[in-house]
Amino acid sequence: MRLFVRALVLACACAGLTGAPAHAGHDPARQVLPAGDGWASSGQGTTGGAAAPADHVHTVRTRAELVAALAAPAPRIIRVKGVIDANTGPDGKPLACTDYATGGYTLPAYLAAYDPAVWGRDRKPQGPLEDARAASARNQLAVIGFEVGSDTTIIGATPGAGITGGSLRIHGARNVIVRNLTFRDTRDCFPAWDPTDNSPGAPPGNWNSLWDSVSLQKSENVWVDHNTFTDEPNVDSTQPLYFNRPYQVHDGQLDITAASDLVTVSRNVFADHGKTMLIGGSNTSTTDPGKLRVSVHHNVFRNTQERAPRVRFGQVHVYNNLYEGAQVYSWGVGVQSQIYAQNNFIRGIAPEKVVYNWGGTAITDTGNLVDGRLTSLVGAHNAAFPDKALGTDAGWTPTLNRGLEPAHRIRHLKAGAQPAGHHLVVGHGFPTVQSAIDAAPAGAVITLPKGVYREVVKIPASKRGLTLRGATGRAQDVVIDYDNANGTKKPDGTTYGTSGSATATIAADDFKARDLTFRNSFDRKKHPEITNTQAVAVKATGDRMFFDRVHFEGHQDTLYADSPNVTTRSRQYYRDCAITGDVDFIFGRATAVFDRATITALTRGSDPNGYVTAASTQRANPYGFLIVNSKIRSDAPAGTYFLGRPWHPGGDPEAIAQVVIRDTVLPAAIKPVPWTDMSGFPWREARFAEYRNTGPGVGQGADRPQLTDDEAKRYTKSAYLGGWNPA
């Protein structure tokens, strides 16, 4: 009986390792760190807010509610429902970077003042504009920074719960638990330029940002468990170069500095980031020695560039983690650091890129597998960097290693916050369309209730199989709208360009949209100062994309039906859709079928009034745009509209437009010669044709190429979609 009871107690304790929702009758928010589970289990242990009375348990859905809960008496439990956007004003409306700027700060002015050609490279920026940048950054921190006090548990209470753009600051606290949250895009609006911060082998200077998703300073007994950290949808790779250096807007995902101690970091996902985890912030610290004892176990580091972790001073046990994707380095061996790296699984990373010497002397490296093979990672480093050779004994042996497993069992490690379910509703835990997209797993369905959603939406390629659907069944009831144009200035003083103007940019394969409207409401008349008036409603680049009863509204360049690159064919099917515009308002190189579409060609009061299509089909692709069983309508005067012209992006000679319009009603507005040249490229060298069209805009003759009956058999919906059946 004693053996049975002991086994039962052990089983209950081990349940704490999983971080999954507890069995009925158990509240995950009151779960404590089990004994022996890393450094945070030592001393008085880590219990967070487990002892909180009922009136100290707070459920929060907004930034204001989170701030209030963090200020409430301890011990406290804070349950986060849905996604909280940290960049939110007192009125609940989103804040942009420009809303924080003060003292005359603008990025163009800052770039002009501290351009190395003007300022030089031997001193850090100083003066009014640097002061203004720092003040602007403080304004942002006052909004996005959340101070976490002692005896606190903060936990995601619903699938997909998290904080976007925020920074949890565990400073001067003890006994804190952070679990089951997704931290996204903790973006510093005001990175600082430092021409004296030089990296080996890189051009001089660096842009440095400040805000971490989770920051520990002067804190102890902290457990960070089952969270997901990501920069999506604003990854650093999309940022521009200034002074020939990446404009880095993200700092750490989890930084543990300033004499923090007794920390366990377990079962998190760290993804798509640069400076991931820093343990110890200074080579000259007098308070860090003897502190910074951290356990990092059963985490997934995916496509992180460096610092996984980088360590100074601390005794850090790094075990049973999964590393995958290209990295600069993972384990940074810093001054007086004592890293014990044990039983980790490394996939797809060169062995010499795992360890790097940042002024340390030794690292223990045992039981680690690289692509399934036992590998000495210290040996690989020493062979690659003989002038930075490290010893193989960190000088200590961990004992708080509950759950230690052989490395081969880590190759398929699952970790991170509980993802959102497969059916999300905007307004129910997700304040914006983008927040729902960010939280949604691949294959999810997102429902948009009736309303106008004024925001820019981006669906990355990783969200394969996503569906957006309007709740009412009427596209006009559910509108995603914004008004950027090619020539609209961004906060940094540059312009958006045609692609960047898109209200929605959709890169995911197998995407579906139904019963909603995408609109770009840019108004030329209100902005005479803008001459580049291309204003995209949707840029779609994925394959097997299905738009059903969707409206696309704009003027110039409304629908950009494209592919991710010139060598990739993207098939797109638009059924029962309505497309409105004037100049080149259906354009791009996708293989796209417009079936039973209503295409409205707006009048501009000129001749020509506009162009329905501007295809840029690659020469090797026999199928570009097919408009079939549709109706083109227009109030423009008779004979003032072209059906299309051939677009050669950047003068690409391989972009040979292919457009067939068949079995479609044409209005009187269509010109007798309906195709025309573009940018010096003659339309007759493109692949334009009609077949069996009707209406007052039809015509015959040498200037109106027609398919024969036999040719028409090759230009059908099934031929364009190439074996894919959207239905």
XYZ file of C-alpha atoms in Angstrom:
727
model
C 0.000 0.000 0.000
C 2.841 2.405 0.818
C 4.356 1.819 -2.598
C 1.000 2.507 -4.237
C 0.493 5.768 -2.319
C 4.027 6.893 -3.059
C 3.525 6.171 -6.768
C 0.252 8.084 -6.736
C 1.861 11.119 -5.110
C 4.709 11.037 -7.621
C 2.262 10.763 -10.527
C 0.321 13.788 -9.275
C 3.516 15.796 -8.908
C 4.696 14.809 -12.371
C 1.426 16.080 -13.834
C 2.795 19.532 -13.123
C 5.434 18.982 -15.783
C 3.010 18.882 -18.653
C 1.453 22.296 -18.156
C -1.669 21.032 -19.892
C -5.066 21.752 -18.342
C -5.455 19.757 -15.142
C -8.066 17.093 -14.626
C -11.568 18.100 -13.559
C -11.519 19.816 -10.182
C -7.978 21.135 -10.622
C -7.261 24.725 -11.632
C -4.118 25.180 -13.771
C -3.896 28.739 -12.473
C -3.167 27.357 -8.987
C -0.560 24.879 -10.133
C 2.847 25.313 -8.534
C 6.295 24.343 -9.786
C 7.017 20.742 -8.709
C 9.948 20.000 -6.441
C 13.181 19.365 -8.293
C 12.037 21.044 -11.508
C 15.004 23.280 -12.157
C 16.506 26.136 -10.242
C 13.152 27.853 -9.538
C 12.143 24.897 -7.373
C 14.963 25.587 -4.924
C 14.884 27.884 -1.936
C 11.268 28.563 -0.994
C 10.077 27.182 -4.330
C 7.792 28.899 -6.823
C 4.053 29.020 -6.194
C 3.069 32.322 -7.827
C -0.446 33.353 -6.872
C -1.621 29.840 -5.979
C -2.686 31.013 -2.504
C -4.848 33.838 -3.853
C -8.329 34.049 -2.310
C -11.272 34.117 -4.690
C -11.464 37.906 -4.722
C -7.829 38.074 -5.851
C -8.540 36.131 -9.053
C -8.924 38.444 -12.065
C -10.067 37.674 -15.605
C -8.782 40.226 -18.106
C -9.520 40.834 -21.768
C -8.106 44.331 -22.385
C -4.989 46.313 -21.626
C -6.811 48.430 -19.041
C -8.076 45.344 -17.219
C -4.584 43.832 -17.187
C -3.080 47.019 -15.710
C -5.748 47.083 -13.004
C -5.254 43.408 -12.130
C -1.494 43.822 -11.812
C -2.056 46.700 -9.372
C -4.489 44.696 -7.212
C -3.395 43.147 -3.889
C -1.234 40.022 -3.849
C -1.249 37.086 -3.946
C -3.031 37.375 -7.265
C -4.040 35.187 -10.194
C -4.558 36.888 -13.558
C -6.375 34.879 -16.203
C -5.970 36.297 -19.723
C -8.812 35.628 -22.136
C -8.252 36.277 -25.815
C -5.548 38.532 -27.221
C -4.643 41.809 -25.523
C -3.178 44.498 -27.766
C -0.730 46.424 -25.596
C -0.511 49.349 -28.020
C -3.929 50.631 -27.013
C -5.025 54.034 -25.734
C -7.346 54.825 -22.810
C -10.286 54.793 -25.223
C -9.424 51.241 -26.294
C -8.347 52.310 -29.774
C -5.051 51.064 -31.274
C -2.014 53.328 -31.073
C 0.543 53.696 -33.856
C 4.213 54.492 -33.384
C 3.558 58.096 -34.401
C 1.233 58.468 -31.413
C 4.205 58.078 -29.065
C 6.566 60.429 -30.894
C 7.467 63.641 -29.107
C 10.019 66.447 -29.176
C 10.003 66.644 -32.951
C 11.167 63.072 -33.470
C 10.654 61.581 -36.914
C 12.668 58.752 -38.387
C 13.670 60.744 -41.509
C 14.999 63.549 -39.307
C 16.841 61.068 -37.100
C 18.394 59.349 -40.126
C 19.506 62.685 -41.552
C 21.045 63.833 -38.272
C 23.019 60.677 -37.520
C 23.939 59.518 -40.994
C 27.549 58.323 -40.652
C 28.449 60.632 -43.522
C 27.365 63.530 -41.300
C 27.793 62.297 -37.745
C 30.677 59.904 -38.172
C 31.171 56.453 -36.662
C 33.270 57.107 -33.564
C 30.615 58.396 -31.134
C 27.065 57.554 -30.158
C 24.231 59.890 -31.172
C 23.540 62.771 -28.829
C 21.636 66.013 -28.998
C 18.001 67.080 -29.420
C 16.919 64.353 -31.824
C 18.476 61.573 -29.753
C 16.790 63.068 -26.683
C 13.507 63.148 -28.588
C 13.938 59.506 -29.625
C 14.568 58.451 -26.026
C 11.571 60.442 -24.792
C 9.370 58.893 -27.474
C 10.558 55.433 -26.401
C 9.623 56.220 -22.801
C 6.160 57.227 -23.976
C 5.766 53.845 -25.619
C 7.029 51.971 -22.574
C 4.475 53.752 -20.390
C 1.776 52.086 -22.498
C 3.193 48.664 -23.374
C 5.125 47.930 -20.184
C 3.306 45.808 -17.568
C 4.933 45.692 -14.119
C 4.481 42.284 -12.489
C 4.737 42.131 -8.703
C 5.546 39.300 -6.317
C 3.281 36.325 -5.638
C 1.606 36.498 -9.040
C 0.429 33.914 -11.532
C -0.464 35.221 -14.970
C -1.861 32.548 -17.254
C -3.679 32.193 -20.534
C -7.203 31.052 -19.755
C -8.413 30.400 -23.283
C -6.834 28.788 -26.344
C -4.786 31.384 -28.191
C -4.673 33.801 -25.254
C -1.785 36.228 -25.272
C -0.351 39.710 -25.442
C 0.611 41.459 -28.663
C 3.169 44.249 -28.547
C 3.530 44.154 -24.769
C 6.408 43.706 -22.340
C 5.937 41.872 -19.047
C 8.466 43.403 -16.629
C 9.224 41.190 -13.647
C 11.514 43.637 -11.898
C 12.325 43.427 -8.212
C 9.789 40.662 -7.661
C 9.839 37.138 -6.303
C 7.618 34.095 -6.717
C 6.085 34.702 -10.163
C 4.591 32.236 -12.651
C 3.937 33.067 -16.337
C 2.201 30.317 -18.304
C 0.259 29.468 -21.439
C 0.500 32.872 -23.113
C 1.476 33.796 -26.656
C 3.683 36.877 -26.846
C 3.744 38.508 -30.279
C 5.663 41.346 -31.868
C 7.025 43.275 -28.890
C 8.049 46.061 -31.207
C 10.221 49.012 -30.243
C 8.986 51.969 -32.285
C 12.197 53.906 -31.686
C 15.360 51.816 -32.155
C 18.613 53.610 -31.378
C 21.494 53.844 -33.825
C 24.902 53.038 -32.352
C 27.759 53.385 -34.858
C 30.220 52.047 -32.264
C 28.371 48.737 -31.718
C 30.171 46.476 -34.144
C 29.657 42.777 -34.843
C 32.442 40.544 -36.182
C 32.317 40.268 -39.956
C 29.447 42.756 -40.325
C 29.383 46.361 -41.556
C 29.987 48.870 -38.740
C 27.206 49.956 -36.417
C 23.952 48.430 -35.192
C 20.366 49.390 -34.558
C 19.358 48.428 -31.022
C 15.880 48.096 -29.570
C 14.922 47.906 -25.898
C 11.713 46.114 -25.056
C 11.647 42.391 -24.232
C 8.499 40.298 -24.362
C 9.315 39.135 -20.820
C 12.055 40.832 -18.807
C 13.437 39.636 -15.457
C 15.578 41.999 -13.396
C 16.477 41.661 -9.706
C 13.869 38.924 -9.368
C 13.961 35.380 -8.028
C 11.917 32.188 -8.055
C 10.273 32.693 -11.430
C 8.732 29.950 -13.573
C 8.133 30.694 -17.278
C 6.299 27.736 -18.758
C 4.354 26.681 -21.858
C 4.448 30.078 -23.551
C 4.959 30.897 -27.213
C 7.188 33.793 -28.259
C 7.090 35.024 -31.857
C 7.649 38.192 -33.882
C 4.910 37.353 -36.387
C 3.442 39.040 -38.283
C 6.252 41.633 -38.112
C 9.432 39.592 -38.354
C 12.759 41.426 -38.514
C 13.521 40.031 -41.960
C 10.850 42.366 -43.372
C 12.462 45.487 -41.897
C 14.495 47.889 -44.063
C 18.216 48.568 -43.983
C 19.378 51.950 -42.723
C 23.068 52.855 -42.844
C 23.546 49.385 -44.381
C 22.417 47.689 -41.154
C 19.093 45.925 -40.362
C 16.595 48.189 -38.653
C 15.999 45.820 -35.762
C 12.752 46.575 -33.915
C 12.791 43.581 -31.522
C 15.048 42.987 -28.532
C 14.837 39.858 -26.378
C 11.988 37.420 -26.161
C 12.960 36.437 -22.602
C 15.855 38.240 -20.915
C 17.056 37.362 -17.398
C 19.452 39.995 -16.087
C 20.434 42.301 -13.208
C 21.119 39.644 -10.536
C 17.935 37.689 -11.145
C 18.142 34.179 -9.731
C 16.422 30.793 -9.402
C 14.526 30.670 -12.682
C 13.018 27.734 -14.585
C 12.195 28.177 -18.275
C 10.291 25.132 -19.504
C 8.285 23.933 -22.488
C 8.127 27.240 -24.331
C 8.413 27.892 -28.060
C 10.800 30.629 -29.165
C 10.378 31.312 -32.888
C 11.439 33.592 -35.736
C 13.571 35.952 -33.682
C 17.063 37.357 -33.430
C 18.242 38.041 -29.871
C 16.225 35.376 -28.108
C 17.314 34.845 -24.480
C 19.999 36.779 -22.603
C 21.098 35.637 -19.153
C 23.288 38.331 -17.607
C 23.439 41.803 -19.105
C 26.965 43.069 -18.470
C 30.513 41.732 -18.488
C 31.422 44.054 -15.609
C 28.496 43.431 -13.247
C 29.372 43.226 -9.558
C 25.938 41.879 -8.549
C 25.565 38.993 -11.005
C 28.290 36.648 -9.684
C 26.611 33.913 -7.631
C 23.226 34.739 -9.200
C 21.634 33.972 -12.579
C 21.012 30.310 -11.767
C 18.622 29.240 -14.499
C 17.246 25.962 -15.868
C 16.228 25.940 -19.533
C 14.533 22.674 -20.461
C 12.080 21.139 -22.932
C 11.853 24.312 -25.018
C 11.676 24.555 -28.805
C 13.965 27.128 -30.459
C 12.802 27.436 -34.054
C 14.468 29.793 -36.534
C 16.058 31.839 -33.770
C 19.281 33.536 -34.769
C 21.223 33.810 -31.527
C 21.125 33.801 -27.699
C 19.403 30.504 -26.994
C 20.708 31.366 -24.447
C 23.730 33.680 -24.186
C 25.042 33.550 -20.622
C 27.239 35.633 -18.350
C 28.178 34.526 -14.817
C 25.298 32.102 -14.227
C 25.119 28.373 -13.628
C 22.692 27.528 -16.419
C 21.417 24.018 -17.097
C 20.324 23.735 -20.731
C 18.752 20.322 -21.243
C 16.234 18.464 -23.392
C 15.642 21.387 -25.758
C 14.926 21.103 -29.485
C 16.805 23.432 -31.824
C 15.833 23.683 -35.474
C 16.331 26.160 -38.282
C 19.229 28.357 -39.350
C 21.051 30.054 -36.480
C 24.097 32.300 -36.024
C 24.744 30.532 -32.732
C 22.710 29.096 -29.869
C 24.777 28.844 -26.700
C 26.783 31.974 -26.030
C 29.529 31.254 -23.493
C 30.115 34.596 -21.777
C 32.243 35.895 -18.920
C 32.377 33.500 -15.950
C 29.427 31.548 -17.347
C 28.910 27.905 -16.405
C 26.619 26.346 -19.020
C 25.844 22.654 -18.623
C 24.306 21.629 -21.963
C 22.798 18.164 -21.747
C 20.711 15.855 -23.956
C 19.546 18.469 -26.457
C 18.420 17.606 -29.987
C 19.717 19.837 -32.801
C 18.173 19.531 -36.265
C 19.395 21.133 -39.456
C 22.089 23.277 -37.802
C 25.812 22.936 -38.442
C 27.534 21.716 -35.232
C 30.019 24.605 -35.247
C 27.106 27.080 -35.117
C 25.690 25.858 -31.814
C 28.392 27.138 -29.421
C 30.146 30.509 -29.544
C 32.704 31.958 -27.144
C 31.791 35.435 -25.912
C 34.594 35.670 -23.384
C 33.984 32.496 -21.393
C 36.344 29.664 -20.560
C 34.394 26.390 -20.609
C 31.053 24.675 -21.226
C 29.974 21.144 -20.354
C 28.490 19.496 -23.425
C 27.131 15.991 -22.951
C 24.607 13.705 -24.621
C 23.654 16.162 -27.373
C 22.521 14.896 -30.775
C 22.903 16.707 -34.093
C 20.529 15.223 -36.667
C 20.450 12.078 -34.534
C 24.219 11.718 -34.112
C 26.058 12.115 -30.818
C 28.257 15.160 -31.370
C 30.794 17.120 -29.366
C 29.567 20.645 -29.921
C 32.477 22.134 -27.995
C 34.815 20.173 -30.236
C 33.043 21.463 -33.347
C 33.382 25.022 -32.049
C 37.029 24.645 -31.165
C 37.823 23.208 -34.588
C 36.066 26.107 -36.310
C 37.412 28.821 -33.971
C 40.766 27.631 -32.620
C 41.610 31.124 -31.384
C 38.485 31.019 -29.186
C 38.833 27.448 -27.908
C 36.782 26.481 -24.830
C 37.346 23.957 -22.108
C 34.905 21.084 -21.613
C 34.190 21.302 -17.867
C 31.875 24.057 -16.620
C 32.797 23.155 -13.047
C 29.464 21.959 -11.628
C 26.906 19.172 -11.995
C 23.163 19.930 -11.957
C 20.885 18.045 -9.573
C 17.542 19.819 -10.086
C 16.811 18.066 -13.374
C 13.398 16.523 -12.943
C 12.167 15.040 -16.218
C 15.605 14.614 -17.788
C 15.277 12.387 -20.889
C 17.632 10.931 -23.511
C 18.109 13.354 -26.394
C 16.509 11.044 -28.986
C 13.158 11.465 -27.251
C 13.272 15.220 -27.886
C 13.263 15.119 -31.690
C 9.445 15.530 -31.802
C 9.074 17.737 -28.727
C 5.772 19.578 -28.374
C 5.789 22.806 -26.417
C 4.338 26.304 -26.286
C 1.043 27.891 -25.332
C -2.236 26.184 -26.034
C -3.128 27.354 -29.551
C -6.421 28.872 -30.474
C -9.139 26.491 -31.550
C -10.094 25.969 -35.139
C -13.056 28.342 -34.994
C -12.392 31.930 -33.926
C -14.824 34.838 -33.878
C -13.581 38.408 -34.162
C -14.844 40.395 -31.184
C -14.932 37.310 -28.957
C -11.493 37.384 -27.386
C -9.920 38.774 -30.551
C -10.362 42.543 -30.844
C -9.234 42.793 -34.473
C -9.181 40.625 -37.567
C -5.386 40.572 -37.411
C -5.332 39.401 -33.791
C -7.557 36.479 -34.754
C -5.310 35.653 -37.710
C -2.237 35.798 -35.479
C -3.809 33.426 -32.959
C -5.342 31.029 -35.462
C -3.642 27.735 -36.248
C -3.308 26.635 -39.845
C -6.644 25.375 -41.145
C -8.752 27.492 -38.778
C -11.986 29.283 -39.631
C -12.324 32.940 -38.591
C -15.814 34.426 -38.528
C -16.296 38.182 -38.838
C -19.576 39.576 -37.460
C -21.316 42.418 -39.273
C -19.312 45.634 -39.322
C -16.484 47.627 -40.894
C -13.022 46.550 -39.748
C -10.643 49.402 -40.395
C -7.255 47.746 -40.382
C -4.486 46.356 -42.535
C -4.516 42.555 -42.601
C -1.629 40.195 -43.342
C -1.954 36.420 -43.631
C 1.507 34.828 -43.803
C 2.325 31.639 -45.675
C 2.453 29.753 -42.362
C -1.345 30.102 -41.960
C -2.095 27.523 -44.624
C -5.730 26.545 -45.072
C -7.142 29.540 -43.218
C -10.735 30.613 -43.902
C -12.199 34.104 -43.404
C -15.982 34.224 -43.542
C -18.567 36.927 -42.992
C -21.220 35.986 -40.474
C -24.280 37.293 -42.305
C -23.911 35.641 -45.704
C -23.882 39.103 -47.379
C -20.509 40.458 -48.489
C -21.619 44.071 -48.095
C -22.271 43.567 -44.369
C -18.676 42.682 -43.481
C -15.959 45.024 -44.742
C -12.201 45.060 -44.155
C -11.096 48.545 -45.196
C -8.029 50.775 -45.248
C -6.813 53.637 -47.423
C -3.074 53.405 -48.093
C -1.852 54.163 -51.610
C 1.460 53.619 -53.333
C 2.477 57.213 -52.592
C 1.158 57.383 -49.027
C 3.980 58.151 -46.614
C 4.822 55.706 -43.863
C 5.928 56.914 -40.418
C 9.577 56.579 -41.499
C 9.025 58.991 -44.391
C 9.190 56.384 -47.161
C 6.136 55.397 -49.174
C 4.192 52.140 -49.155
C 4.595 51.240 -52.811
C 1.973 49.283 -54.708
C 2.328 45.987 -52.820
C 2.609 47.739 -49.468
C -0.619 49.650 -50.055
C -2.725 46.489 -49.826
C -5.516 46.424 -47.279
C -5.070 42.633 -47.167
C -1.931 40.731 -48.125
C -2.586 36.991 -48.304
C 0.348 34.626 -48.834
C -1.083 31.354 -47.524
C -1.865 28.396 -49.743
C -5.353 26.842 -49.572
C -6.856 30.100 -48.309
C -10.612 30.640 -48.497
C -12.714 33.765 -48.132
C -16.475 33.910 -48.226
C -19.203 36.549 -47.863
C -17.093 39.597 -47.094
C -15.645 42.723 -48.723
C -12.038 43.844 -49.062
C -11.837 47.577 -49.742
C -9.147 50.146 -50.346
C -10.890 53.464 -49.767
C -8.039 55.743 -50.847
C -9.571 58.910 -52.344
C -7.562 60.603 -55.085
C -9.523 63.841 -54.781
C -8.665 64.223 -51.098
C -4.959 63.661 -51.741
C -3.886 65.681 -54.787
C -0.343 65.661 -53.377
C -0.120 61.899 -54.045
C 0.602 61.108 -57.673
C 1.242 57.370 -57.337
C -2.368 56.399 -56.729
C -2.215 52.614 -56.992
C -4.227 51.403 -53.983
C -4.605 47.654 -53.615
C -7.530 46.062 -51.799
C -6.053 42.533 -51.870
C -2.669 41.173 -52.840
C -3.030 37.384 -53.128
C 0.002 35.188 -53.791
C -0.960 31.750 -52.491
C -1.830 28.624 -54.462
C -5.314 27.077 -54.442
C -6.969 30.246 -53.137
C -10.766 30.289 -53.236
C -12.772 33.520 -53.014
C -16.506 32.841 -52.883
C -19.070 35.678 -52.969
C -16.359 38.191 -52.071
C -16.312 41.861 -53.080
C -13.113 43.719 -53.992
C -13.511 47.509 -54.010
C -11.041 50.170 -55.075
C -9.945 52.257 -58.019
C -6.447 51.724 -59.436
C -4.953 48.237 -58.905
C -7.828 46.879 -56.816
C -7.015 43.161 -57.010
C -3.399 42.029 -57.260
C -3.717 38.354 -58.232
C -0.084 37.317 -58.074
C 2.354 34.557 -57.124
C 5.231 34.635 -54.614
C 7.886 34.682 -57.356
C 8.294 34.352 -61.104
C 8.990 30.606 -60.963
C 5.908 29.686 -58.920
C 2.425 29.274 -60.357
C -0.391 30.230 -58.042
C -3.913 29.048 -58.877
C -6.775 31.225 -57.685
C -10.518 30.823 -58.133
C -12.942 33.742 -57.791
C -16.569 32.579 -57.864
C -19.587 34.900 -57.760
C -17.297 37.776 -56.799
C -17.742 41.505 -57.431
C -14.659 43.490 -58.470
C -14.701 47.271 -58.806
C -12.055 49.666 -60.114
C -10.781 51.718 -63.006
C -7.058 51.409 -63.887
C -5.507 47.922 -64.180
C -7.830 46.817 -61.428
C -7.309 43.089 -62.008
C -3.570 42.561 -62.403
C -0.651 40.249 -61.655
C 0.875 36.932 -62.733
C -1.429 34.434 -60.986
C -3.313 31.745 -62.843
C -6.755 33.019 -61.913
C -10.299 32.110 -62.914
C -13.078 34.675 -62.496
C -16.278 32.660 -62.745
C -19.711 34.327 -62.681
C -18.023 37.566 -61.631
C -19.571 41.024 -61.707
C -16.825 43.419 -62.798
C -17.632 47.132 -62.494
C -15.455 49.504 -64.521
C -15.742 52.944 -62.951
C -15.663 56.140 -64.957
C -12.889 58.680 -64.420
C -14.267 61.288 -66.812
C -11.476 60.723 -69.310
C -10.629 58.740 -72.401
C -9.402 56.184 -71.805
C -11.398 55.800 -68.636
C -9.409 52.776 -67.635
C -8.207 49.207 -68.143
C -9.902 46.139 -66.720
C -6.827 43.874 -66.661
C -3.030 44.161 -66.574
C -1.740 40.607 -66.515
C 1.958 39.818 -66.112
C 1.807 36.090 -66.803
C 5.205 34.470 -67.208
C 6.015 33.231 -70.709
C 6.396 29.629 -69.470
C 2.881 29.663 -68.033
C 0.163 29.016 -70.643
C -2.592 30.223 -68.332
C -3.019 33.664 -66.836
C -6.475 35.196 -66.351
C -9.738 33.576 -67.438
C -12.928 35.636 -67.122
C -15.857 33.331 -67.844
C -19.660 33.415 -67.520
C -19.332 36.897 -66.107
C -20.627 40.428 -66.616
C -18.572 43.558 -67.074
C -20.614 46.682 -66.479
C -19.801 50.374 -66.668
C -21.375 53.830 -66.677
C -18.412 55.184 -68.632
C -19.159 56.645 -72.071
C -19.180 54.258 -74.992
C -15.802 53.285 -76.369
C -13.667 54.588 -73.489
C -12.538 51.382 -71.722
C -9.863 48.828 -72.567
C -10.217 45.183 -71.620
C -6.544 45.125 -70.793
C -2.901 45.794 -71.442
C 0.294 43.751 -70.936
C 2.195 44.536 -67.749
C 5.926 43.837 -67.693
C 7.002 44.479 -64.052
C 10.375 46.150 -64.062
C 10.523 45.670 -67.823
C 10.628 41.873 -67.463
C 10.682 40.487 -71.037
C 9.401 37.124 -69.760
C 6.118 38.643 -68.578
C 3.881 37.852 -71.538
C 0.298 38.600 -70.485
C -2.292 35.849 -71.036
C -5.979 36.787 -70.754
C -9.073 35.092 -72.133
C -12.518 36.659 -71.716
C -15.260 34.289 -72.775
C -19.021 33.825 -72.445
C -19.159 37.225 -70.782
C -21.400 40.275 -71.230
C -19.457 43.378 -72.295
C -20.777 46.954 -71.889
C -20.823 49.669 -74.519
C -17.924 51.315 -72.680
C -15.504 48.767 -74.188
C -13.430 50.181 -77.039
C -13.717 48.684 -80.529
C -9.992 47.913 -80.191
C -10.137 46.609 -76.610
C -6.447 45.829 -76.006
C -3.626 48.341 -75.827
C 0.141 48.676 -75.389
C 1.797 49.366 -72.037
C 5.174 50.960 -71.271
C 6.441 50.317 -74.768
C 5.360 46.666 -74.875
C 2.870 45.986 -77.707
C -0.344 44.219 -76.908
C -0.087 42.101 -80.054
C 2.876 40.250 -78.525
C 0.729 39.284 -75.528
C -1.773 36.431 -75.439
C -5.168 38.125 -75.467
C -8.356 36.547 -76.780
C -12.153 36.556 -76.551
C -14.736 33.876 -77.191
C -18.503 33.953 -77.497
C -19.003 37.207 -75.594
C -22.261 39.152 -75.771
C -23.560 42.645 -75.082
C -23.112 46.051 -76.716
C -19.343 45.969 -76.225
C -18.631 42.952 -78.435
C -16.896 43.185 -81.785
C -14.987 41.318 -84.458
C -11.998 41.936 -86.649
C -8.219 41.769 -86.692
C -7.955 43.914 -83.560
C -10.169 41.555 -81.555
C -8.510 38.111 -81.437
C -11.090 35.344 -81.031
C -10.624 31.701 -80.027
C -11.830 29.054 -82.410
C -14.160 26.386 -81.054
C -11.266 23.933 -80.884
C -9.014 26.464 -79.146
C -11.761 27.271 -76.650
C -11.661 23.673 -75.445
C -8.154 24.379 -74.101
C -9.121 27.520 -72.196
C -11.535 26.300 -69.577
C -11.783 26.541 -65.815
C -10.402 23.038 -65.354
C -7.436 23.754 -67.630
C -6.494 26.894 -65.694
C -6.904 25.259 -62.286
C -4.747 22.316 -63.339
C -6.451 19.435 -61.555
C -7.515 21.425 -58.491
C -11.246 21.375 -57.848
C -12.153 24.214 -55.443
C -15.676 22.899 -54.910
